[in-house]
Short mmCIF file of C-alpha atoms in Angstrom, two decimals:
data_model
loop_
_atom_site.label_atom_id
_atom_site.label_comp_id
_atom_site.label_asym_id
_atom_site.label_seq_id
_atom_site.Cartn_x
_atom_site.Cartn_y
_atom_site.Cartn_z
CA UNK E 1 37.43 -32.91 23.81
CA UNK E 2 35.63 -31.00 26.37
CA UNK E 3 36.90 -27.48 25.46
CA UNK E 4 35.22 -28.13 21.49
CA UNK E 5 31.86 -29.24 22.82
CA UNK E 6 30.90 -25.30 23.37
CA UNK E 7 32.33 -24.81 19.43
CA UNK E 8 29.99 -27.84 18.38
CA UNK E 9 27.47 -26.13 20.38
CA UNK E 10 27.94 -22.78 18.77
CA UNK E 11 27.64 -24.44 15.19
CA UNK E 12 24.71 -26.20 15.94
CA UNK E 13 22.89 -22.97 17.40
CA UNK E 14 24.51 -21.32 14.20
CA UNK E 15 23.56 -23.95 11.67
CA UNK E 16 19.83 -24.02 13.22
CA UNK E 17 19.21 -20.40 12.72
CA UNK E 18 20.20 -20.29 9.13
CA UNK E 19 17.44 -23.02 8.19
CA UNK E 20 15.39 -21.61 10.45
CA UNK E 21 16.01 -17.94 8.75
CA UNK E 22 15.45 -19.90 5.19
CA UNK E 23 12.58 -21.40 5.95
CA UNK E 24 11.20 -17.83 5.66
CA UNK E 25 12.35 -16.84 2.42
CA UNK E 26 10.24 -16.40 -0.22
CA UNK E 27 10.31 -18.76 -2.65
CA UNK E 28 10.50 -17.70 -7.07
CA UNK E 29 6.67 -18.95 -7.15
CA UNK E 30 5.26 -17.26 -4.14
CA UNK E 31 6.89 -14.19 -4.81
CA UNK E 32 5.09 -13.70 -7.57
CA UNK E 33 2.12 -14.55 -6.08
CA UNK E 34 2.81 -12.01 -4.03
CA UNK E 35 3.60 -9.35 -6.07
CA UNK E 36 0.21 -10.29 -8.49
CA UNK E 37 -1.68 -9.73 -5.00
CA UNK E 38 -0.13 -6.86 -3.82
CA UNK E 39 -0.46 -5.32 -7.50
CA UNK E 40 -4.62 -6.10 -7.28
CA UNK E 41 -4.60 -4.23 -4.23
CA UNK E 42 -3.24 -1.24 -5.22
CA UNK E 43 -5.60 -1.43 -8.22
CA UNK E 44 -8.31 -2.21 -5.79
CA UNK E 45 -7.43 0.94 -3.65
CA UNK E 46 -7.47 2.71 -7.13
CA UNK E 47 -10.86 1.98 -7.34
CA UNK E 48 -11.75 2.99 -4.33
CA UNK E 49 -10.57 6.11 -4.64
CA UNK E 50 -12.45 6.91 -7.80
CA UNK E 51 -15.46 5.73 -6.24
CA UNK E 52 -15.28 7.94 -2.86
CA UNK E 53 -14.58 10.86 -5.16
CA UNK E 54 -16.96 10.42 -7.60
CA UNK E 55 -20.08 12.91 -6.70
CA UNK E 56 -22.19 10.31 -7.96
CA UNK E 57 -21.76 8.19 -4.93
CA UNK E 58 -24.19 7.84 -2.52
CA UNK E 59 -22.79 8.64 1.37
CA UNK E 60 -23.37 5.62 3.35
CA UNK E 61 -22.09 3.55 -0.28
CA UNK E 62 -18.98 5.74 -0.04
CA UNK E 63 -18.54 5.09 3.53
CA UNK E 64 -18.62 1.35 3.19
CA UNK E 65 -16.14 1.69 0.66
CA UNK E 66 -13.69 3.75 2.77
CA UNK E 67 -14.00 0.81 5.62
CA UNK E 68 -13.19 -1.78 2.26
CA UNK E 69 -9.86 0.85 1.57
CA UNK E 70 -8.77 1.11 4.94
CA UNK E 71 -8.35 -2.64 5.49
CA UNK E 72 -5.62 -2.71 2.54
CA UNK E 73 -3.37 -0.41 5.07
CA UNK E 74 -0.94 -1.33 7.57
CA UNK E 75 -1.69 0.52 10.51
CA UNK E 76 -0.38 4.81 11.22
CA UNK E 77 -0.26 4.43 7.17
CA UNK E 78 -0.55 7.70 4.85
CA UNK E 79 -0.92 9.32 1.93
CA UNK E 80 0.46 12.55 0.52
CA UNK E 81 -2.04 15.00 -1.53
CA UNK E 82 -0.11 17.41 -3.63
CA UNK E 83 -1.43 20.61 -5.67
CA UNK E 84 -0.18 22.65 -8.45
CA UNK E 85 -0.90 25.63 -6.66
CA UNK E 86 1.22 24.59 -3.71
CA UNK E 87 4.76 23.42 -3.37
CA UNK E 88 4.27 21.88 0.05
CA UNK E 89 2.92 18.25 0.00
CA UNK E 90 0.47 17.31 2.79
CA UNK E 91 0.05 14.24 4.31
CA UNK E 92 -2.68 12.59 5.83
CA UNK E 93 -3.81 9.51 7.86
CA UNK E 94 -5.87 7.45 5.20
CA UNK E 95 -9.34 7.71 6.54
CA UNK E 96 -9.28 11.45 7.15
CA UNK E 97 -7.47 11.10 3.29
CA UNK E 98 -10.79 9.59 2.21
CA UNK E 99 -12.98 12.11 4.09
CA UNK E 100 -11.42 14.79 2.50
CA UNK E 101 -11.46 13.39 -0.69
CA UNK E 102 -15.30 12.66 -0.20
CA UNK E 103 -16.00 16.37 0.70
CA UNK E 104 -13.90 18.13 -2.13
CA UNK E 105 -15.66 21.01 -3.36
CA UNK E 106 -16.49 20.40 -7.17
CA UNK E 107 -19.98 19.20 -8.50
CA UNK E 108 -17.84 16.73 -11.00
CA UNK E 109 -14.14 14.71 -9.71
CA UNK E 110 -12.60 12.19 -11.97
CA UNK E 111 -9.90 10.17 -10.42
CA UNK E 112 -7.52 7.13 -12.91
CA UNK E 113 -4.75 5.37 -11.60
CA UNK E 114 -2.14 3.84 -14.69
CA UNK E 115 1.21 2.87 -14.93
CA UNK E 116 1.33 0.24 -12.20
CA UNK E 117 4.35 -1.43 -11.68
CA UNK E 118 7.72 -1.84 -9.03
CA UNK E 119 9.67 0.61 -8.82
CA UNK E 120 11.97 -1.53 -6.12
CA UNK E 121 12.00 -5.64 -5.84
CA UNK E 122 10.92 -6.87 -1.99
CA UNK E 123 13.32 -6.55 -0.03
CA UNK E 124 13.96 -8.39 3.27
CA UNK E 125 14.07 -6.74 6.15
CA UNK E 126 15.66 -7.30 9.66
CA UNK E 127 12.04 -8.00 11.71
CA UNK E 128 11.78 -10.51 8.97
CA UNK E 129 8.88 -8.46 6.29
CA UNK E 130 9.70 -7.81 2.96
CA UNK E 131 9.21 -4.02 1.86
CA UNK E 132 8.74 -2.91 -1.91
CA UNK E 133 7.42 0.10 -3.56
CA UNK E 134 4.92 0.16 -6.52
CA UNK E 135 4.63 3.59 -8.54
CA UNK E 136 1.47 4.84 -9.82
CA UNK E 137 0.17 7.69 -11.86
CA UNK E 138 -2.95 9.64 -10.96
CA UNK E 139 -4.69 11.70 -13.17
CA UNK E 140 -7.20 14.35 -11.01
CA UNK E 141 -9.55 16.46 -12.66
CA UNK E 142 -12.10 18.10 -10.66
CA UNK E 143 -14.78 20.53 -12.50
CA UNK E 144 -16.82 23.14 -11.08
CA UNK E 145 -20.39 23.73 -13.37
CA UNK E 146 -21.42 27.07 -11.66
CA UNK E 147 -18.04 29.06 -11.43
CA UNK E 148 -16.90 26.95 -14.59
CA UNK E 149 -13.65 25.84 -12.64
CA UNK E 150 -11.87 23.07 -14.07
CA UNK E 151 -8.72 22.06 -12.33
CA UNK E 152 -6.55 18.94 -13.52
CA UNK E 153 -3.47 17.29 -12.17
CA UNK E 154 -1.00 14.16 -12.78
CA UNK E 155 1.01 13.44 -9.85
CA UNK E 156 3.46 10.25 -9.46
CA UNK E 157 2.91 8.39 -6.36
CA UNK E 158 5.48 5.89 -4.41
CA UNK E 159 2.87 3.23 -2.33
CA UNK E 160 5.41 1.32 -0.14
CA UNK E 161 4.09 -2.51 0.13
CA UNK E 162 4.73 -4.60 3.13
CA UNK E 163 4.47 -8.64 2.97
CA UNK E 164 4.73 -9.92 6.33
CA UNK E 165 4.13 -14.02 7.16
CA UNK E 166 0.65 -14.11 9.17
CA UNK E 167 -1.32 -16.81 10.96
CA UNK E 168 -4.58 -17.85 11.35
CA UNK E 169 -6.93 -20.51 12.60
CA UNK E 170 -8.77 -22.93 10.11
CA UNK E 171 -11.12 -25.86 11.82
CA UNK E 172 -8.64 -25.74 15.03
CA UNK E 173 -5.11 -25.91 12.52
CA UNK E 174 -3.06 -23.03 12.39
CA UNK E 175 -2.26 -21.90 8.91
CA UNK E 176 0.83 -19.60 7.89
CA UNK E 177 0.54 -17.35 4.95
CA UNK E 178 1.90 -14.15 3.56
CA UNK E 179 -0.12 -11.14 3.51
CA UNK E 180 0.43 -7.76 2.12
CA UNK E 181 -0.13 -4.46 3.68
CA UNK E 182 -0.05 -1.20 1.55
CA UNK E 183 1.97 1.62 3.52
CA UNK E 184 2.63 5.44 3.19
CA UNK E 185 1.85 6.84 -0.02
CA UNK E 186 4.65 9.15 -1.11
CA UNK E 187 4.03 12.07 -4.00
CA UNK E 188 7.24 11.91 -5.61
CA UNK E 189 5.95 14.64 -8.85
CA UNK E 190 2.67 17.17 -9.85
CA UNK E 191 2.72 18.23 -13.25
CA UNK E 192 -0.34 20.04 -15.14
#
């Protein structure tokens, strides 16, 4: 008898990790909470975008909304900007993204995000976040009055998503819930 107490052991260690591992998984309902909320953020970053581009927008407005942009990142995240001109694809950290966006050199910019959807389902992944990735289109068109410049782009982007389980304090309880993070933002195509 004494020689299968370890083995009872081992399939109690065993059996506890496996509900402990499921009591992590997301459930039918949630994850499509979570994908409606990680869609509205990448639709909320899309108008952020348009609004620190626009040349319309007033500098300390379009700094407050590059502090509201940043906080849909995970940390070290980035985005790609692409050209027609160029085949190389630069990327950048996001806020120095957003400052260079802010100080492109046309009197008129016009940025539209469409076509939002997965491209991959979440995906679970060993530290225990999911990981998707949501395509986008983005039509550029930046216009010049003087020099009568007029430069337009579409370029297909790859946002990865991250939904991690999160904790915070509410009157003195601690409350779990699942937040998403938007990640690197990969140019996958330019076209005129």
């Amino acid at each position: 008898m004494k020689k299968y107490i370890p083995l009872f052991l081992l399939l109690f260690l065993a059996s506890a990790t496996v509900s402990l591992a499921q009591s992590d998984n997301i459930s039918p309902a949630r994850k499509q909470a979570i994908d409606s909320l990680a869609l509205e953020k990448v639709k909320d970053l899309s108008k952020y975008i348009s609004i620190i581009g626009s040349k319309e927008t007033q500098f300390s407005e379009a700094n407050r909304v590059m502090d509201r942009a940043e906080e849909l990142f995970a940390p070290g995240a980035e985005m790609g900007v692409s050209t027609l001109n160029r085949k190389e694809i630069a990327y950048y950290k996001v806020r120095r993204y957003f400052e260079r966006l802010m100080a492109l050199n046309y009197d008129r910019v016009n940025i539209s995000w469409y076509d939002i959807h997965y491209i991959s389902d979440l995906e679970r992944q060993p530290d225990g976040r999911y990981v998707g990735v949501v395509t986008v289109y983005q039509r550029f068109e930046g216009t010049s009055l003087e020099s009568g410049l007029n430069y337009r782009d579409t370029t297909k982007k790859d946002i990865t998503i991250y939904v991690e389980k999160k904790q915070t304090q509410i009157a003195g309880r601690t409350i779990e819930f699942w937040d998403v993070m938007l990640g690197d933002i990969r140019v996958t195509e330019t076209s005129a």
